[in-house]
PDB file of C-alpha atoms in Angstrom:
ATOM      1  CA  MET A   1      10.947  12.092  17.853  1.00  0.00           C
ATOM      2  CA  SER A   2      13.831  10.398  15.961  1.00  0.00           C
ATOM      3  CA  ASP A   3      15.178  11.944  13.214  1.00  0.00           C
ATOM      4  CA  LYS A   4      15.766   8.503  10.905  1.00  0.00           C
ATOM      5  CA  ARG A   5      14.053   7.951   7.772  1.00  0.00           C
ATOM      6  CA  LYS A   6      10.801   6.030   8.623  1.00  0.00           C
ATOM      7  CA  VAL A   7      10.306   2.966   6.131  1.00  0.00           C
ATOM      8  CA  ILE A   8       8.443  -0.501   5.654  1.00  0.00           C
ATOM      9  CA  ILE A   9      10.484  -3.011   4.860  1.00  0.00           C
ATOM     10  CA  ASP A  10       8.856  -5.815   2.505  1.00  0.00           C
ATOM     11  CA  CYS A  11      11.219  -8.858   2.097  1.00  0.00           C
ATOM     12  CA  ASP A  12      11.755 -12.358   1.524  1.00  0.00           C
ATOM     13  CA  THR A  13      14.337 -13.321   4.387  1.00  0.00           C
ATOM     14  CA  GLY A  14      17.536 -15.130   3.098  1.00  0.00           C
ATOM     15  CA  VAL A  15      20.997 -14.538   3.881  1.00  0.00           C
ATOM     16  CA  ASP A  16      21.159 -10.791   2.073  1.00  0.00           C
ATOM     17  CA  ASP A  17      18.265  -9.498   3.328  1.00  0.00           C
ATOM     18  CA  ALA A  18      18.781 -10.837   6.914  1.00  0.00           C
ATOM     19  CA  LEU A  19      22.201  -8.336   7.006  1.00  0.00           C
ATOM     20  CA  ALA A  20      20.049  -5.882   5.051  1.00  0.00           C
ATOM     21  CA  LEU A  21      17.584  -5.976   7.980  1.00  0.00           C
ATOM     22  CA  LEU A  22      20.162  -5.562  10.957  1.00  0.00           C
ATOM     23  CA  LEU A  23      21.548  -2.151   8.781  1.00  0.00           C
ATOM     24  CA  CYS A  24      17.670  -0.783   8.878  1.00  0.00           C
ATOM     25  CA  LEU A  25      16.875  -1.705  12.410  1.00  0.00           C
ATOM     26  CA  LYS A  26      19.954   0.287  13.609  1.00  0.00           C
ATOM     27  CA  ASN A  27      20.129   3.332  10.706  1.00  0.00           C
ATOM     28  CA  LEU A  28      16.251   3.947   9.871  1.00  0.00           C
ATOM     29  CA  ASP A  29      13.008   4.004  11.633  1.00  0.00           C
ATOM     30  CA  VAL A  30      11.395   0.875  10.763  1.00  0.00           C
ATOM     31  CA  VAL A  31       7.559   1.343  11.394  1.00  0.00           C
ATOM     32  CA  GLY A  32       7.081  -2.478  10.561  1.00  0.00           C
ATOM     33  CA  ILE A  33       8.213  -5.310   8.252  1.00  0.00           C
ATOM     34  CA  THR A  34       6.179  -7.525   5.495  1.00  0.00           C
ATOM     35  CA  THR A  35       7.369 -11.106   4.303  1.00  0.00           C
ATOM     36  CA  VAL A  36       6.428 -12.635   1.452  1.00  0.00           C
ATOM     37  CA  GLY A  37       7.917 -15.910  -0.107  1.00  0.00           C
ATOM     38  CA  GLY A  38      10.477 -15.727  -2.488  1.00  0.00           C
ATOM     39  CA  ASN A  39      13.842 -16.663  -1.762  1.00  0.00           C
ATOM     40  CA  VAL A  40      12.204 -19.357   0.782  1.00  0.00           C
ATOM     41  CA  ARG A  41       8.716 -20.346   1.346  1.00  0.00           C
ATOM     42  CA  LEU A  42       6.962 -17.968   3.146  1.00  0.00           C
ATOM     43  CA  GLU A  43       6.493 -19.798   6.791  1.00  0.00           C
ATOM     44  CA  ASN A  44      10.582 -19.759   6.753  1.00  0.00           C
ATOM     45  CA  THR A  45      10.834 -16.266   5.626  1.00  0.00           C
ATOM     46  CA  GLN A  46       8.745 -14.621   7.983  1.00  0.00           C
ATOM     47  CA  ARG A  47      10.040 -16.924  10.776  1.00  0.00           C
ATOM     48  CA  ASN A  48      13.743 -15.838   9.612  1.00  0.00           C
ATOM     49  CA  THR A  49      12.612 -12.045   9.558  1.00  0.00           C
ATOM     50  CA  ARG A  50      11.121 -12.468  13.164  1.00  0.00           C
ATOM     51  CA  TYR A  51      14.570 -14.072  14.674  1.00  0.00           C
ATOM     52  CA  VAL A  52      16.413 -11.108  12.908  1.00  0.00           C
ATOM     53  CA  THR A  53      14.588  -8.694  15.056  1.00  0.00           C
ATOM     54  CA  GLU A  54      14.925 -10.553  18.159  1.00  0.00           C
ATOM     55  CA  VAL A  55      18.611 -10.792  17.050  1.00  0.00           C
ATOM     56  CA  ALA A  56      19.134  -7.139  16.746  1.00  0.00           C
ATOM     57  CA  GLY A  57      16.826  -6.181  19.729  1.00  0.00           C
ATOM     58  CA  ARG A  58      14.388  -4.940  17.759  1.00  0.00           C
ATOM     59  CA  ILE A  59      11.166  -6.752  19.013  1.00  0.00           C
ATOM     60  CA  ASP A  60       9.292  -3.570  19.028  1.00  0.00           C
ATOM     61  CA  VAL A  61       9.079  -3.793  15.147  1.00  0.00           C
ATOM     62  CA  PRO A  62       6.223  -5.402  13.959  1.00  0.00           C
ATOM     63  CA  VAL A  63       6.380  -8.542  11.467  1.00  0.00           C
ATOM     64  CA  TYR A  64       3.371  -9.656   8.915  1.00  0.00           C
ATOM     65  CA  ALA A  65       2.961 -12.385   6.296  1.00  0.00           C
ATOM     66  CA  GLY A  66       1.910 -11.710   3.405  1.00  0.00           C
ATOM     67  CA  TYR A  67       1.715 -13.881   0.025  1.00  0.00           C
ATOM     68  CA  ALA A  68       3.108 -16.850  -0.251  1.00  0.00           C
ATOM     69  CA  ARG A  69       3.221 -17.182  -3.583  1.00  0.00           C
ATOM     70  CA  PRO A  70       3.325 -15.121  -7.169  1.00  0.00           C
ATOM     71  CA  LEU A  71       0.531 -13.547  -8.446  1.00  0.00           C
ATOM     72  CA  LEU A  72      -0.148 -15.798 -11.375  1.00  0.00           C
ATOM     73  CA  VAL A  73       2.531 -18.664 -11.107  1.00  0.00           C
ATOM     74  CA  PRO A  74       3.864 -20.906  -8.575  1.00  0.00           C
ATOM     75  CA  LEU A  75       6.743 -20.062  -6.503  1.00  0.00           C
ATOM     76  CA  GLN A  76      10.265 -20.713  -7.562  1.00  0.00           C
ATOM     77  CA  ASP A  77      12.620 -20.023  -4.713  1.00  0.00           C
ATOM     78  CA  ALA A  78      16.246 -19.943  -4.056  1.00  0.00           C
ATOM     79  CA  SER A  79      16.917 -22.294  -1.789  1.00  0.00           C
ATOM     80  CA  TYR A  80      19.811 -24.089  -4.091  1.00  0.00           C
ATOM     81  CA  VAL A  81      21.523 -20.514  -2.872  1.00  0.00           C
ATOM     82  CA  HIS A  82      20.093 -19.652   0.671  1.00  0.00           C
ATOM     83  CA  GLY A  83      19.401 -23.126   2.047  1.00  0.00           C
ATOM     84  CA  VAL A  84      16.091 -24.501   3.082  1.00  0.00           C
ATOM     85  CA  ASN A  85      15.542 -22.818   5.739  1.00  0.00           C
ATOM     86  CA  GLY A  86      17.069 -19.459   4.032  1.00  0.00           C
ATOM     87  CA  LEU A  87      19.606 -18.193   6.091  1.00  0.00           C
ATOM     88  CA  GLY A  88      22.570 -20.792   4.877  1.00  0.00           C
ATOM     89  CA  SER A  89      24.062 -22.826   7.602  1.00  0.00           C
ATOM     90  CA  VAL A  90      22.466 -20.298  10.469  1.00  0.00           C
ATOM     91  CA  GLN A  91      20.327 -22.596  12.643  1.00  0.00           C
ATOM     92  CA  VAL A  92      17.305 -20.452  13.055  1.00  0.00           C
ATOM     93  CA  PRO A  93      15.158 -21.514  16.489  1.00  0.00           C
ATOM     94  CA  GLU A  94      11.545 -20.610  16.758  1.00  0.00           C
ATOM     95  CA  PRO A  95      11.311 -16.946  17.608  1.00  0.00           C
ATOM     96  CA  SER A  96       9.847 -16.154  20.760  1.00  0.00           C
ATOM     97  CA  LYS A  97       8.606 -12.961  19.138  1.00  0.00           C
ATOM     98  CA  PRO A  98       5.093 -13.351  17.501  1.00  0.00           C
ATOM     99  CA  LEU A  99       3.790 -13.022  13.771  1.00  0.00           C
ATOM    100  CA  GLU A 100       0.955 -10.158  14.108  1.00  0.00           C
ATOM    101  CA  LYS A 101      -2.307 -11.297  12.965  1.00  0.00           C
ATOM    102  CA  GLN A 102      -2.734  -8.566  10.346  1.00  0.00           C
ATOM    103  CA  HIS A 103      -2.191  -9.405   6.892  1.00  0.00           C
ATOM    104  CA  ALA A 104       0.591  -7.805   5.337  1.00  0.00           C
ATOM    105  CA  VAL A 105      -1.467  -6.161   2.441  1.00  0.00           C
ATOM    106  CA  ASP A 106      -3.377  -4.995   5.005  1.00  0.00           C
ATOM    107  CA  PHE A 107      -1.016  -3.276   7.278  1.00  0.00           C
ATOM    108  CA  LEU A 108       0.278  -1.909   3.578  1.00  0.00           C
ATOM    109  CA  ILE A 109      -2.670  -0.474   2.683  1.00  0.00           C
ATOM    110  CA  GLU A 110      -3.700   1.234   6.688  1.00  0.00           C
ATOM    111  CA  THR A 111      -0.146   2.571   6.941  1.00  0.00           C
ATOM    112  CA  PHE A 112       0.326   4.441   3.461  1.00  0.00           C
ATOM    113  CA  MET A 113      -3.431   5.987   3.564  1.00  0.00           C
ATOM    114  CA  ALA A 114      -2.791   7.031   7.142  1.00  0.00           C
ATOM    115  CA  ARG A 115       0.583   8.651   6.580  1.00  0.00           C
ATOM    116  CA  GLU A 116       2.531  10.485   4.672  1.00  0.00           C
ATOM    117  CA  ASP A 117       6.205  10.178   6.697  1.00  0.00           C
ATOM    118  CA  VAL A 118       6.921   6.542   5.525  1.00  0.00           C
ATOM    119  CA  SER A 119       8.938   5.211   2.326  1.00  0.00           C
ATOM    120  CA  LEU A 120       8.679   1.650   1.068  1.00  0.00           C
ATOM    121  CA  ILE A 121      11.702  -0.572   0.777  1.00  0.00           C
ATOM    122  CA  THR A 122      11.438  -3.936  -1.111  1.00  0.00           C
ATOM    123  CA  LEU A 123      13.985  -6.520  -1.155  1.00  0.00           C
ATOM    124  CA  GLY A 124      12.090  -9.493  -2.615  1.00  0.00           C
ATOM    125  CA  PRO A 125       9.097 -10.202  -5.156  1.00  0.00           C
ATOM    126  CA  LEU A 126       6.891  -7.472  -5.534  1.00  0.00           C
ATOM    127  CA  THR A 127       3.908  -9.937  -4.753  1.00  0.00           C
ATOM    128  CA  ASN A 128       2.598  -7.973  -1.597  1.00  0.00           C
ATOM    129  CA  ILE A 129       2.971  -4.554  -3.211  1.00  0.00           C
ATOM    130  CA  ALA A 130       0.909  -5.446  -6.282  1.00  0.00           C
ATOM    131  CA  HIS A 131      -1.959  -7.212  -3.882  1.00  0.00           C
ATOM    132  CA  ALA A 132      -1.895  -4.036  -2.061  1.00  0.00           C
ATOM    133  CA  LEU A 133      -2.417  -1.732  -5.022  1.00  0.00           C
ATOM    134  CA  LEU A 134      -5.114  -3.989  -6.593  1.00  0.00           C
ATOM    135  CA  LYS A 135      -6.653  -4.057  -3.521  1.00  0.00           C
ATOM    136  CA  GLU A 136      -6.505   0.173  -2.821  1.00  0.00           C
ATOM    137  CA  PRO A 137      -5.458   1.710  -6.044  1.00  0.00           C
ATOM    138  CA  ARG A 138      -5.166   5.004  -4.404  1.00  0.00           C
ATOM    139  CA  LEU A 139      -2.216   3.562  -3.058  1.00  0.00           C
ATOM    140  CA  ALA A 140       0.144   4.669  -5.738  1.00  0.00           C
ATOM    141  CA  GLN A 141      -0.648   8.616  -4.945  1.00  0.00           C
ATOM    142  CA  ARG A 142      -0.316   7.644  -1.020  1.00  0.00           C
ATOM    143  CA  ILE A 143       3.348   5.893  -1.304  1.00  0.00           C
ATOM    144  CA  PRO A 144       6.178   8.734  -1.547  1.00  0.00           C
ATOM    145  CA  GLU A 145       8.726   6.588  -2.679  1.00  0.00           C
ATOM    146  CA  ILE A 146      10.082   2.831  -3.635  1.00  0.00           C
ATOM    147  CA  LEU A 147      13.583   1.752  -3.108  1.00  0.00           C
ATOM    148  CA  THR A 148      13.808  -1.390  -4.694  1.00  0.00           C
ATOM    149  CA  MET A 149      16.652  -4.570  -4.777  1.00  0.00           C
ATOM    150  CA  GLY A 150      15.720  -6.224  -7.839  1.00  0.00           C
ATOM    151  CA  GLY A 151      16.125  -6.009 -11.710  1.00  0.00           C
ATOM    152  CA  SER A 152      19.376  -4.823 -13.977  1.00  0.00           C
ATOM    153  CA  THR A 153      20.725  -3.060 -16.524  1.00  0.00           C
ATOM    154  CA  THR A 154      22.534  -5.905 -17.961  1.00  0.00           C
ATOM    155  CA  TRP A 155      22.083  -9.709 -17.132  1.00  0.00           C
ATOM    156  CA  GLY A 156      20.385 -11.645 -14.501  1.00  0.00           C
ATOM    157  CA  ASN A 157      20.955 -14.259 -12.273  1.00  0.00           C
ATOM    158  CA  ALA A 158      17.551 -16.397 -12.017  1.00  0.00           C
ATOM    159  CA  THR A 159      17.991 -16.275 -16.379  1.00  0.00           C
ATOM    160  CA  PRO A 160      20.382 -14.724 -18.546  1.00  0.00           C
ATOM    161  CA  ALA A 161      17.926 -11.824 -18.996  1.00  0.00           C
ATOM    162  CA  ALA A 162      16.079 -12.044 -15.398  1.00  0.00           C
ATOM    163  CA  GLU A 163      17.055 -10.952 -11.802  1.00  0.00           C
ATOM    164  CA  PHE A 164      15.600 -13.154  -9.388  1.00  0.00           C
ATOM    165  CA  ASN A 165      13.009 -10.544  -7.338  1.00  0.00           C
ATOM    166  CA  ILE A 166      11.591  -9.759 -10.582  1.00  0.00           C
ATOM    167  CA  PHE A 167      11.722 -13.192 -12.309  1.00  0.00           C
ATOM    168  CA  VAL A 168       9.759 -14.817  -9.554  1.00  0.00           C
ATOM    169  CA  ASP A 169       7.033 -12.524  -9.862  1.00  0.00           C
ATOM    170  CA  PRO A 170       7.021 -10.212 -13.327  1.00  0.00           C
ATOM    171  CA  GLU A 171       3.550  -9.734 -13.532  1.00  0.00           C
ATOM    172  CA  ALA A 172       3.897  -7.889  -9.610  1.00  0.00           C
ATOM    173  CA  ALA A 173       6.898  -6.199 -10.930  1.00  0.00           C
ATOM    174  CA  LYS A 174       5.053  -4.801 -13.644  1.00  0.00           C
ATOM    175  CA  LEU A 175       2.082  -3.366 -11.874  1.00  0.00           C
ATOM    176  CA  VAL A 176       4.191  -1.897  -9.570  1.00  0.00           C
ATOM    177  CA  PHE A 177       6.814  -0.054 -12.309  1.00  0.00           C
ATOM    178  CA  GLU A 178       3.805   1.021 -13.831  1.00  0.00           C
ATOM    179  CA  SER A 179       1.999   2.505 -11.044  1.00  0.00           C
ATOM    180  CA  GLY A 180       3.571   6.054 -11.352  1.00  0.00           C
ATOM    181  CA  ILE A 181       5.272   5.704  -7.866  1.00  0.00           C
ATOM    182  CA  PRO A 182       8.740   7.204  -7.901  1.00  0.00           C
ATOM    183  CA  ILE A 183      10.952   4.232  -7.967  1.00  0.00           C
ATOM    184  CA  ARG A 184      14.834   3.811  -7.039  1.00  0.00           C
ATOM    185  CA  MET A 185      16.230   0.449  -8.509  1.00  0.00           C
ATOM    186  CA  VAL A 186      19.406  -1.068  -7.331  1.00  0.00           C
ATOM    187  CA  GLY A 187      19.651  -4.108  -9.365  1.00  0.00           C
ATOM    188  CA  LEU A 188      22.578  -6.757 -10.271  1.00  0.00           C
ATOM    189  CA  ASN A 189      24.326  -4.293 -12.271  1.00  0.00           C
ATOM    190  CA  LEU A 190      25.325  -2.332  -9.488  1.00  0.00           C
ATOM    191  CA  THR A 191      24.969  -5.460  -6.785  1.00  0.00           C
ATOM    192  CA  ARG A 192      28.241  -7.104  -8.556  1.00  0.00           C
ATOM    193  CA  GLN A 193      30.222  -4.375  -7.734  1.00  0.00           C
ATOM    194  CA  GLN A 194      30.306  -5.321  -3.592  1.00  0.00           C
ATOM    195  CA  ARG A 195      32.069  -8.447  -2.217  1.00  0.00           C
ATOM    196  CA  ALA A 196      32.218 -10.168   0.862  1.00  0.00           C
ATOM    197  CA  SER A 197      35.710 -10.004   2.104  1.00  0.00           C
ATOM    198  CA  GLN A 198      37.972 -11.593   4.745  1.00  0.00           C
ATOM    199  CA  GLU A 199      39.079  -8.440   6.436  1.00  0.00           C
ATOM    200  CA  VAL A 200      35.684  -6.990   6.925  1.00  0.00           C
ATOM    201  CA  LEU A 201      34.917 -10.723   8.551  1.00  0.00           C
ATOM    202  CA  ASP A 202      37.824 -10.735  10.510  1.00  0.00           C
ATOM    203  CA  GLN A 203      36.556  -7.530  12.010  1.00  0.00           C
ATOM    204  CA  ILE A 204      32.879  -8.341  12.769  1.00  0.00           C
ATOM    205  CA  GLN A 205      34.291 -11.436  14.331  1.00  0.00           C
ATOM    206  CA  ALA A 206      36.271  -9.484  17.139  1.00  0.00           C
ATOM    207  CA  MET A 207      32.532  -7.987  18.052  1.00  0.00           C
ATOM    208  CA  ASP A 208      30.768  -8.922  21.157  1.00  0.00           C
ATOM    209  CA  SER A 209      26.943  -8.703  20.123  1.00  0.00           C
ATOM    210  CA  PRO A 210      24.161 -11.084  18.777  1.00  0.00           C
ATOM    211  CA  ALA A 211      23.760  -9.258  15.823  1.00  0.00           C
ATOM    212  CA  ALA A 212      27.940  -8.847  14.688  1.00  0.00           C
ATOM    213  CA  ARG A 213      27.642 -13.107  15.593  1.00  0.00           C
ATOM    214  CA  LEU A 214      24.928 -13.415  12.989  1.00  0.00           C
ATOM    215  CA  ALA A 215      26.108 -10.932  10.451  1.00  0.00           C
ATOM    216  CA  ALA A 216      29.832 -12.919  10.388  1.00  0.00           C
ATOM    217  CA  GLN A 217      27.686 -16.279  10.060  1.00  0.00           C
ATOM    218  CA  LEU A 218      26.537 -14.816   6.878  1.00  0.00           C
ATOM    219  CA  PHE A 219      29.404 -14.096   5.301  1.00  0.00           C
ATOM    220  CA  LEU A 220      30.237 -18.026   5.560  1.00  0.00           C
ATOM    221  CA  ARG A 221      29.547 -20.700   3.367  1.00  0.00           C
ATOM    222  CA  GLN A 222      28.436 -24.216   4.149  1.00  0.00           C
ATOM    223  CA  ASP A 223      32.124 -24.783   4.970  1.00  0.00           C
ATOM    224  CA  GLY A 224      32.902 -22.106   6.823  1.00  0.00           C
ATOM    225  CA  LYS A 225      34.658 -19.775   4.050  1.00  0.00           C
ATOM    226  CA  VAL A 226      33.905 -16.724   2.987  1.00  0.00           C
ATOM    227  CA  GLY A 227      31.752 -16.730   0.350  1.00  0.00           C
ATOM    228  CA  GLN A 228      32.360 -14.798  -2.905  1.00  0.00           C
ATOM    229  CA  ASN A 229      28.723 -13.359  -2.292  1.00  0.00           C
ATOM    230  CA  ASN A 230      27.449 -10.208  -3.254  1.00  0.00           C
ATOM    231  CA  PHE A 231      24.855  -8.848  -0.025  1.00  0.00           C
ATOM    232  CA  CYS A 232      22.658  -7.308  -2.911  1.00  0.00           C
ATOM    233  CA  ASP A 233      19.904  -6.217  -0.294  1.00  0.00           C
ATOM    234  CA  ALA A 234      22.170  -4.464   2.206  1.00  0.00           C
ATOM    235  CA  CYS A 235      23.806  -2.723  -1.045  1.00  0.00           C
ATOM    236  CA  ALA A 236      20.072  -1.495  -1.751  1.00  0.00           C
ATOM    237  CA  VAL A 237      19.340  -0.352   1.762  1.00  0.00           C
ATOM    238  CA  MET A 238      22.564   1.650   1.995  1.00  0.00           C
ATOM    239  CA  TRP A 239      20.877   4.280  -0.573  1.00  0.00           C
ATOM    240  CA  TRP A 240      18.999   5.585   2.256  1.00  0.00           C
ATOM    241  CA  ILE A 241      21.209   4.211   5.421  1.00  0.00           C
ATOM    242  CA  ASP A 242      24.229   6.442   3.872  1.00  0.00           C
ATOM    243  CA  PRO A 243      23.545   8.015   0.059  1.00  0.00           C
ATOM    244  CA  GLY A 244      27.342   8.395  -0.430  1.00  0.00           C
ATOM    245  CA  VAL A 245      27.778   4.314  -0.592  1.00  0.00           C
ATOM    246  CA  ILE A 246      25.873   4.579  -3.984  1.00  0.00           C
ATOM    247  CA  THR A 247      28.224   7.127  -6.269  1.00  0.00           C
ATOM    248  CA  LYS A 248      26.710   7.302  -9.413  1.00  0.00           C
ATOM    249  CA  SER A 249      22.795   6.856 -10.746  1.00  0.00           C
ATOM    250  CA  ALA A 250      20.749   7.562 -13.630  1.00  0.00           C
ATOM    251  CA  MET A 251      17.283   8.173 -14.494  1.00  0.00           C
ATOM    252  CA  MET A 252      15.859   5.410 -17.134  1.00  0.00           C
ATOM    253  CA  HIS A 253      13.045   4.295 -18.881  1.00  0.00           C
ATOM    254  CA  VAL A 254      12.306   0.629 -17.477  1.00  0.00           C
ATOM    255  CA  VAL A 255       9.850  -1.656 -18.035  1.00  0.00           C
ATOM    256  CA  VAL A 256       8.875  -5.295 -16.985  1.00  0.00           C
ATOM    257  CA  GLU A 257       8.953  -8.284 -19.647  1.00  0.00           C
ATOM    258  CA  THR A 258       6.115 -10.594 -19.027  1.00  0.00           C
ATOM    259  CA  GLN A 259       5.568 -12.703 -21.527  1.00  0.00           C
ATOM    260  CA  GLY A 260       9.147 -13.186 -23.589  1.00  0.00           C
ATOM    261  CA  GLU A 261      10.193 -16.903 -24.457  1.00  0.00           C
ATOM    262  CA  TYR A 262      13.332 -16.147 -23.025  1.00  0.00           C
ATOM    263  CA  THR A 263      13.382 -12.683 -21.435  1.00  0.00           C
ATOM    264  CA  ARG A 264      10.586 -13.149 -18.966  1.00  0.00           C
ATOM    265  CA  GLY A 265      11.452 -11.134 -15.662  1.00  0.00           C
ATOM    266  CA  MET A 266      13.504  -8.690 -17.649  1.00  0.00           C
ATOM    267  CA  THR A 267      13.901  -5.192 -16.635  1.00  0.00           C
ATOM    268  CA  LEU A 268      14.672  -3.545 -20.077  1.00  0.00           C
ATOM    269  CA  CYS A 269      16.028  -0.248 -19.130  1.00  0.00           C
ATOM    270  CA  ASP A 270      16.133   2.291 -21.901  1.00  0.00           C
ATOM    271  CA  GLY A 271      19.992   2.548 -22.047  1.00  0.00           C
ATOM    272  CA  ARG A 272      20.386   3.896 -25.588  1.00  0.00           C
ATOM    273  CA  GLY A 273      21.414   7.648 -24.593  1.00  0.00           C
ATOM    274  CA  PHE A 274      24.240   5.860 -22.729  1.00  0.00           C
ATOM    275  CA  GLN A 275      25.944   3.679 -25.170  1.00  0.00           C
ATOM    276  CA  ALA A 276      29.342   3.955 -25.266  1.00  0.00           C
ATOM    277  CA  ASN A 277      31.907   4.604 -28.475  1.00  0.00           C
ATOM    278  CA  ARG A 278      34.723   2.908 -26.580  1.00  0.00           C
ATOM    279  CA  ARG A 279      35.133  -0.705 -27.387  1.00  0.00           C
ATOM    280  CA  GLU A 280      35.741  -1.823 -23.901  1.00  0.00           C
ATOM    281  CA  VAL A 281      32.783  -0.332 -22.406  1.00  0.00           C
ATOM    282  CA  ASP A 282      29.211  -1.287 -23.101  1.00  0.00           C
ATOM    283  CA  MET A 283      27.584   1.535 -21.246  1.00  0.00           C
ATOM    284  CA  GLU A 284      28.416   4.921 -19.844  1.00  0.00           C
ATOM    285  CA  HIS A 285      27.224   5.715 -16.687  1.00  0.00           C
ATOM    286  CA  GLU A 286      26.656   9.358 -18.021  1.00  0.00           C
ATOM    287  CA  LYS A 287      24.215  10.167 -20.689  1.00  0.00           C
ATOM    288  CA  LEU A 288      26.009  11.052 -23.971  1.00  0.00           C
ATOM    289  CA  TYR A 289      23.071  11.663 -26.198  1.00  0.00           C
ATOM    290  CA  GLU A 290      19.008  11.489 -26.944  1.00  0.00           C
ATOM    291  CA  PRO A 291      18.589   8.059 -28.521  1.00  0.00           C
ATOM    292  CA  LEU A 292      17.273   7.967 -31.731  1.00  0.00           C
ATOM    293  CA  PRO A 293      14.534   6.954 -32.217  1.00  0.00           C
ATOM    294  CA  LYS A 294      13.939   8.715 -29.017  1.00  0.00           C
ATOM    295  CA  GLY A 295      12.883   6.938 -26.117  1.00  0.00           C
ATOM    296  CA  LEU A 296       9.975   6.803 -23.407  1.00  0.00           C
ATOM    297  CA  GLU A 297      10.273   9.341 -20.696  1.00  0.00           C
ATOM    298  CA  PRO A 298      12.461   8.288 -17.785  1.00  0.00           C
ATOM    299  CA  ASN A 299      10.433   6.285 -14.694  1.00  0.00           C
ATOM    300  CA  VAL A 300      13.076   4.991 -12.615  1.00  0.00           C
ATOM    301  CA  GLU A 301      16.243   5.934 -10.812  1.00  0.00           C
ATOM    302  CA  VAL A 302      18.726   3.208 -11.439  1.00  0.00           C
ATOM    303  CA  ALA A 303      21.735   3.089  -9.301  1.00  0.00           C
ATOM    304  CA  LEU A 304      25.067   2.677 -11.406  1.00  0.00           C
ATOM    305  CA  GLU A 305      27.996   2.821  -9.278  1.00  0.00           C
ATOM    306  CA  LEU A 306      29.020   1.855  -5.611  1.00  0.00           C
ATOM    307  CA  ASP A 307      31.600   2.877  -3.092  1.00  0.00           C
ATOM    308  CA  GLN A 308      32.932  -0.606  -1.698  1.00  0.00           C
ATOM    309  CA  ALA A 309      34.834   0.899   0.916  1.00  0.00           C
ATOM    310  CA  ARG A 310      32.371   3.021   2.236  1.00  0.00           C
ATOM    311  CA  PHE A 311      30.028   0.402   2.061  1.00  0.00           C
ATOM    312  CA  SER A 312      32.313  -1.983   4.342  1.00  0.00           C
ATOM    313  CA  GLN A 313      32.625   1.269   6.859  1.00  0.00           C
ATOM    314  CA  VAL A 314      29.129   1.682   7.141  1.00  0.00           C
ATOM    315  CA  LEU A 315      28.312  -2.079   7.852  1.00  0.00           C
ATOM    316  CA  LEU A 316      31.234  -2.068  10.564  1.00  0.00           C
ATOM    317  CA  ASP A 317      30.585   1.180  11.859  1.00  0.00           C
ATOM    318  CA  THR A 318      26.627  -0.390  12.503  1.00  0.00           C
ATOM    319  CA  MET A 319      28.144  -3.308  13.942  1.00  0.00           C
ATOM    320  CA  ARG A 320      30.455  -1.842  16.485  1.00  0.00           C
ATOM    321  CA  ARG A 321      27.188   0.479  17.496  1.00  0.00           C
ATOM    322  CA  TYR A 322      25.187  -2.989  18.125  1.00  0.00           C
ATOM    323  CA  SER A 323      28.208  -4.275  20.267  1.00  0.00           C
ATOM    324  CA  GLU A 324      28.558  -1.074  22.130  1.00  0.00           C
ATOM    325  CA  GLY A 325      24.850  -1.427  23.291  1.00  0.00           C
TER     326      GLY A 325
END
C-alpha cells in the first residue's frame, strides 16, 4: 500500500497545471483528476489533462470532465497566456486514453462521501467544487482539506485586485471559502517568488523521458526562449509534495469579493495584524499584534514564503525519476 498522500486534483490544464500534474503523478497518490473550463475551454483542459497522464505513464489515473463555464457568468479564459490549446507551443495530439463517462461533480461526491483518506487539490476556478457542495451539502464535512492555487494577499493578475482562478468564478470561490472546509491558499503573493531559469531548463533538457521533454517545452515561450514565468500551480502542489518548499505561512481571515465594481474576485485577506512599521515593507510575515478593531477569526492558511532552490531541486529530482523509469 502506498504511503503517499492520496489526492483528487481539480484543474484547468494549461502550462503551469501541466507541470503541477507531472509533479503530483510521481510524488502523490492521485486517485482521480477532474477538469473545468478556465485557462482554456473545457474541451481543451480535459484533453490536455489526459495527454499529461499519458506522457507521465499514468493512464491508470481516471480523468473526468466537469463544468465548462462559471456558476453565473460566461467564461473568460486565459488563452492569451496559455495559447488557444492551453499548453503554449506544445502540439497536443488527441490522447488514446479515454475520458471517463461519469461527470466530474458526481465523481467528487461519490469519492468523498465514501472515503476519508483523500484530500483535494484545486488548480483552477472552483466551479466544480461549488457545484458538488450545492448538490451534496454534506461534502463540507467529508473533504478533510483543500490545497488551492488562487487568490493573493496583495494584487491580482486578471485585474489589479483579482487573481485569475478566483476572478473567473468568484461566486464559486466564495461558496467554497465559506464552506468550513480547512483551506491552504497559495496565491500570487507566493508564486511570484518562483521563476523559471535557464539553468534548470538545461538540466531538464539533458534528461531522456517523455515527461522531461514535456517539462522542458513548458519552460519555453513561443519564440523558443525561456519565459520569465511563474509556475503557479507547481508552487501550490509543492506544499504537499515537500512541505519545506513553503517556508512560511500564516492563518488569516479571507473572504472573496463578488460585488465590487473594481474588486470582484479579490481575496480580501485580513492582514491588519501583519502591518509593518518599516516604510520599505508593506506586510510582515509574522503577526505583530491583534488588529483594532478586531478582525474575524482566521479561516485560511495562507502561504507567504517559498524556497526557490528547494523548489528547483524537487522539480529536478522528480524529472530524474521519470528518466530512470
